[in-house]
PDB file of C-alpha atoms in Angstrom:
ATOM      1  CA  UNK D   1     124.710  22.816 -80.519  1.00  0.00           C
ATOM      2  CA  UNK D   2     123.821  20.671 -83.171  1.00  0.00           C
ATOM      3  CA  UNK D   3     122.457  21.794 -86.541  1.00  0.00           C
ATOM      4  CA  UNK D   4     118.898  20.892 -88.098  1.00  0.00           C
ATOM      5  CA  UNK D   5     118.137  20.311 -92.013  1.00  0.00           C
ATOM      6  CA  UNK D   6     115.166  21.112 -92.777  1.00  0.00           C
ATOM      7  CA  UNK D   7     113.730  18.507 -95.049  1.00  0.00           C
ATOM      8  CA  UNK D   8     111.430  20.421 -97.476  1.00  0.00           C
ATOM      9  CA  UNK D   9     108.648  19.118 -99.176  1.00  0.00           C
ATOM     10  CA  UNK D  10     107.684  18.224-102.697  1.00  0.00           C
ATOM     11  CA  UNK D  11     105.605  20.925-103.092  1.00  0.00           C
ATOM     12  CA  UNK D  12     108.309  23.321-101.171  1.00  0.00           C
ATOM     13  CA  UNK D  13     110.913  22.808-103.413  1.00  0.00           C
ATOM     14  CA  UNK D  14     108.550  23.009-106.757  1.00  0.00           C
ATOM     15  CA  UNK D  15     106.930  26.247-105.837  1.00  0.00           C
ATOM     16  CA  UNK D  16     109.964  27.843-104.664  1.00  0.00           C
ATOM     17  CA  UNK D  17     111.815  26.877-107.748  1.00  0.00           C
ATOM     18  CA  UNK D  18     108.681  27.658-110.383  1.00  0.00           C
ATOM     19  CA  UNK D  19     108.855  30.623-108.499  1.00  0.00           C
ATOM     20  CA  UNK D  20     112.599  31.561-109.375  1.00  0.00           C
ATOM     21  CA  UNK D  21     112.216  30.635-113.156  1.00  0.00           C
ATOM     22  CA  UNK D  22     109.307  32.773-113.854  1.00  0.00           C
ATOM     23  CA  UNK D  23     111.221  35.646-112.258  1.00  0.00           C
ATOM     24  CA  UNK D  24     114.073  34.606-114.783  1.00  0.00           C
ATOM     25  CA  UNK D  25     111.900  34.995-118.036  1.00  0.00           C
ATOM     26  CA  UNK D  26     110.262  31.262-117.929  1.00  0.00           C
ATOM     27  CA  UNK D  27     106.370  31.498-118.573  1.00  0.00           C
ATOM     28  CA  UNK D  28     104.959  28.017-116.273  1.00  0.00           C
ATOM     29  CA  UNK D  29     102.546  25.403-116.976  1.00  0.00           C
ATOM     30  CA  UNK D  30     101.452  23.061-114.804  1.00  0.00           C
ATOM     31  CA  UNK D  31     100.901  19.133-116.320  1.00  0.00           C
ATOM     32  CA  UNK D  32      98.289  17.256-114.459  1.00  0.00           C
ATOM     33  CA  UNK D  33      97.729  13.936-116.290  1.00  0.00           C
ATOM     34  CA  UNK D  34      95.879  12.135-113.991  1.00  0.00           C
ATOM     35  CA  UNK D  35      93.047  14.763-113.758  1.00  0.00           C
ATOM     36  CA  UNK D  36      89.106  13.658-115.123  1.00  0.00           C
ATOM     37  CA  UNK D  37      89.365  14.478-118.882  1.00  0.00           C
ATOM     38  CA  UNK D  38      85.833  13.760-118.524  1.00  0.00           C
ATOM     39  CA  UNK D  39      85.343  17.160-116.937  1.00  0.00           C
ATOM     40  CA  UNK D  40      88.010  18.593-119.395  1.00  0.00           C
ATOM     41  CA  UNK D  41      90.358  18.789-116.766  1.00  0.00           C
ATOM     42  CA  UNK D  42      93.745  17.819-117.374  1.00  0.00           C
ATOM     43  CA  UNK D  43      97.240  18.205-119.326  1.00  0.00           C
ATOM     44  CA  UNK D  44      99.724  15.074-119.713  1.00  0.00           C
ATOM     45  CA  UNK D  45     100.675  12.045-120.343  1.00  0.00           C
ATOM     46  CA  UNK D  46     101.690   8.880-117.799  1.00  0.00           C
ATOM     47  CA  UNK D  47     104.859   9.442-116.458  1.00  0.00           C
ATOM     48  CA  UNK D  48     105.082  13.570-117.576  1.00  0.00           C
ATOM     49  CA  UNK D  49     107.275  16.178-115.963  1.00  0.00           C
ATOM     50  CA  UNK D  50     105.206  18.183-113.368  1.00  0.00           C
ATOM     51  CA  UNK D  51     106.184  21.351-115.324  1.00  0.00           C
ATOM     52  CA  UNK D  52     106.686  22.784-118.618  1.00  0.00           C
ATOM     53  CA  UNK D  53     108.633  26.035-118.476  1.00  0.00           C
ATOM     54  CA  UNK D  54     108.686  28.422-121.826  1.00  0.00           C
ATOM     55  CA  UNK D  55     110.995  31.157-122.741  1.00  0.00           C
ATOM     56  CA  UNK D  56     110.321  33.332-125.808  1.00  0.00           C
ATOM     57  CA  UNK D  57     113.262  34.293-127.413  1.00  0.00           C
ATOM     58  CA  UNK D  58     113.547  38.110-128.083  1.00  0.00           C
ATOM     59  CA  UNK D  59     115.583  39.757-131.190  1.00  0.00           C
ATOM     60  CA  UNK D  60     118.190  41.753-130.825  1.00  0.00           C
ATOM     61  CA  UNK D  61     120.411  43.507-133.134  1.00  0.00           C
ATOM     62  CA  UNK D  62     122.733  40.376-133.558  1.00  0.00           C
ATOM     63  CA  UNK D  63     120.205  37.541-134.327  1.00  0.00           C
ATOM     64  CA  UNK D  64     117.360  37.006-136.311  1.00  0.00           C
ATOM     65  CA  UNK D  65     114.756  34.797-133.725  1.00  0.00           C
ATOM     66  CA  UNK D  66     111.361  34.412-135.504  1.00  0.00           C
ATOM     67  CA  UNK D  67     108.419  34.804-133.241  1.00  0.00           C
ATOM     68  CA  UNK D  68     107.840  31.130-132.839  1.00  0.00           C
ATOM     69  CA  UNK D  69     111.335  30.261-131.455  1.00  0.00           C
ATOM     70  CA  UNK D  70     111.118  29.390-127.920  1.00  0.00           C
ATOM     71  CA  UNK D  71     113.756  27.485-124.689  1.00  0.00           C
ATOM     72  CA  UNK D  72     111.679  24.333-123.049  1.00  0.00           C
ATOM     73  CA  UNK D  73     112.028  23.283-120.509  1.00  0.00           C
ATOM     74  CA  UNK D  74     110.515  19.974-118.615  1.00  0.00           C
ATOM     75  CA  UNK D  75     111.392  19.349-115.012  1.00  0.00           C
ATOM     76  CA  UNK D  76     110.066  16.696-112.446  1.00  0.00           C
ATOM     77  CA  UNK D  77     110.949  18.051-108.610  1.00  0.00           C
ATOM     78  CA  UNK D  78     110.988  15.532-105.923  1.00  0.00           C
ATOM     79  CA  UNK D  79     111.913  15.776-102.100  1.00  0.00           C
ATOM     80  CA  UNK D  80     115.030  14.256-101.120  1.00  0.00           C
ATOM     81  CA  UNK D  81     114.923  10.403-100.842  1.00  0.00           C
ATOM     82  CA  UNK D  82     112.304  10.183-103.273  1.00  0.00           C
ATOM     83  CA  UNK D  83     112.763   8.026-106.465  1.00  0.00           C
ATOM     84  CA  UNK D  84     111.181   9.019-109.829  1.00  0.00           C
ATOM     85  CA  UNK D  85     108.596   6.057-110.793  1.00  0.00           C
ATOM     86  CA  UNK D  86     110.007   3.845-113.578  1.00  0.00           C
ATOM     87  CA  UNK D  87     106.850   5.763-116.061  1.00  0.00           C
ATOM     88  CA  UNK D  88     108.631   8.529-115.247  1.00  0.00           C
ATOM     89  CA  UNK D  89     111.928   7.589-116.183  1.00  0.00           C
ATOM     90  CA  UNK D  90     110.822   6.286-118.996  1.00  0.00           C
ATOM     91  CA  UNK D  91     108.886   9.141-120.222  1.00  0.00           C
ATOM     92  CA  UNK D  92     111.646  11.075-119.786  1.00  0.00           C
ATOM     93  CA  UNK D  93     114.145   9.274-121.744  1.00  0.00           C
ATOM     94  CA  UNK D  94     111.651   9.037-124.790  1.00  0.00           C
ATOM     95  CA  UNK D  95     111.299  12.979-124.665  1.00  0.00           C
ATOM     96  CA  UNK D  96     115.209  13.066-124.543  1.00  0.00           C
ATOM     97  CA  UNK D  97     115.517  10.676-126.972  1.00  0.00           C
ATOM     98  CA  UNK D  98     113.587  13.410-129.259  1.00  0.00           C
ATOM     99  CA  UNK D  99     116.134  16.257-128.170  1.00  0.00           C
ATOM    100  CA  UNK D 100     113.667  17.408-125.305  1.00  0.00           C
ATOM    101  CA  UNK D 101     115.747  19.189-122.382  1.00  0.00           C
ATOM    102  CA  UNK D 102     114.323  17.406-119.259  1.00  0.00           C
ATOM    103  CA  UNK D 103     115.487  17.516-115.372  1.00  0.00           C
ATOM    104  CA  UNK D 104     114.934  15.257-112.464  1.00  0.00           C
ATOM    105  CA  UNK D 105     115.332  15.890-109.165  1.00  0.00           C
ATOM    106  CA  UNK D 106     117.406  13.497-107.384  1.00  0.00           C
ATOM    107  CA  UNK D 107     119.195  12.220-110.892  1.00  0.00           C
ATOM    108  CA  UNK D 108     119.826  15.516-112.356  1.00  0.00           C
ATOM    109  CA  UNK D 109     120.598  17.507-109.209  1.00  0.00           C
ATOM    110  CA  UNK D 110     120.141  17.085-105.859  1.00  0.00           C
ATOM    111  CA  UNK D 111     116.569  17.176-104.872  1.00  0.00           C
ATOM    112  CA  UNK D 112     116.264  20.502-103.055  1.00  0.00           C
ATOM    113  CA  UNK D 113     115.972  24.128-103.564  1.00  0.00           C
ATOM    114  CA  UNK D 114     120.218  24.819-103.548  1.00  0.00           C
ATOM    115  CA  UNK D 115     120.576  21.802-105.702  1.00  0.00           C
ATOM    116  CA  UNK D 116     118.449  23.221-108.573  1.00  0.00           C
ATOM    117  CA  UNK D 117     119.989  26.697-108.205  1.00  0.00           C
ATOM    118  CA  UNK D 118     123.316  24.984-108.289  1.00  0.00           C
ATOM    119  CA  UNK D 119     122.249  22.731-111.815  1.00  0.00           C
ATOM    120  CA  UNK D 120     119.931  25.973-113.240  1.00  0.00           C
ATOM    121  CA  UNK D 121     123.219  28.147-112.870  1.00  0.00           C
ATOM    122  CA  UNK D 122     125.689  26.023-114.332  1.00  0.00           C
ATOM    123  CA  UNK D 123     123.217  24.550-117.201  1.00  0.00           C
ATOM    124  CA  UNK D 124     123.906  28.312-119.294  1.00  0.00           C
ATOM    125  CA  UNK D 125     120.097  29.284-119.240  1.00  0.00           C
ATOM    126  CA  UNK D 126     119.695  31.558-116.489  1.00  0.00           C
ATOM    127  CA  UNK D 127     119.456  35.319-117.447  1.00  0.00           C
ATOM    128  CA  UNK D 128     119.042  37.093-113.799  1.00  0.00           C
ATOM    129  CA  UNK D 129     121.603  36.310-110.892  1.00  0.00           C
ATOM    130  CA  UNK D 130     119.071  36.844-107.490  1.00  0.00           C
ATOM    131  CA  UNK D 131     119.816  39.764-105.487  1.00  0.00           C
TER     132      UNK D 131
END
């Protein structure tokens, strides 16, 4: 009997992912740069990551973190076979370019939900191993 992959969608593999990293300490918000500013909807720039992620860092008895010092993270998910557009890429190299830590899926890490576990486990940030 053969096997079946499930090919996930975009939206699969970013809410099960956002999911993970708020459980891991990551506060989300959501950029949406193509929304009517008119209406004063809307967060972003052309070419933005489709998430922010935010970690306060807490003090502890061997460092002294102010209250303003914070981990961000930018990551744009795709589904596998998808491409990031070349505004993307580029806005992602100028936020690098200014010591930004960004991820894409697909050039990053593999563009599903192990492939991010995989990267988010080796890349040092993650706090909680899942049960």
């Amino acid at each position: 009997m053969r096997s079946v992959k499930l090919r996930l969608s975009e939206a699969d593999i970013q809410r099960t992912c956002c999911d993970f990293l708020i459980a891991d300490g990551w506060r989300l918000l959501r950029t949406d740069p193509v929304s009517n500013r008119l209406l004063g909807k809307g967060f972003g720039e052309i070419g933005m990551a489709d998430c922010l992620f935010l970690r306060y860092r807490h003090p502890n008895l061997f460092t002294k973190v102010r209250p303003q010092e914070a981990e961000v993270l930018w990551v744009e998910f795709k589904s596998a076979g998808r491409k990031p557009t070349s505004a993307q890429m580029f806005w992602h190299e100028r936020e690098r370019s200014r010591g930004a830590l960004t991820w894409i899926a697909g050039v990053d890490f593999e563009a599903s939900i192990e492939g991010f576990m995989e990267h988010y486990a080796k890349s040092g940030l993650q706090r909680r191993v899942p049960a």
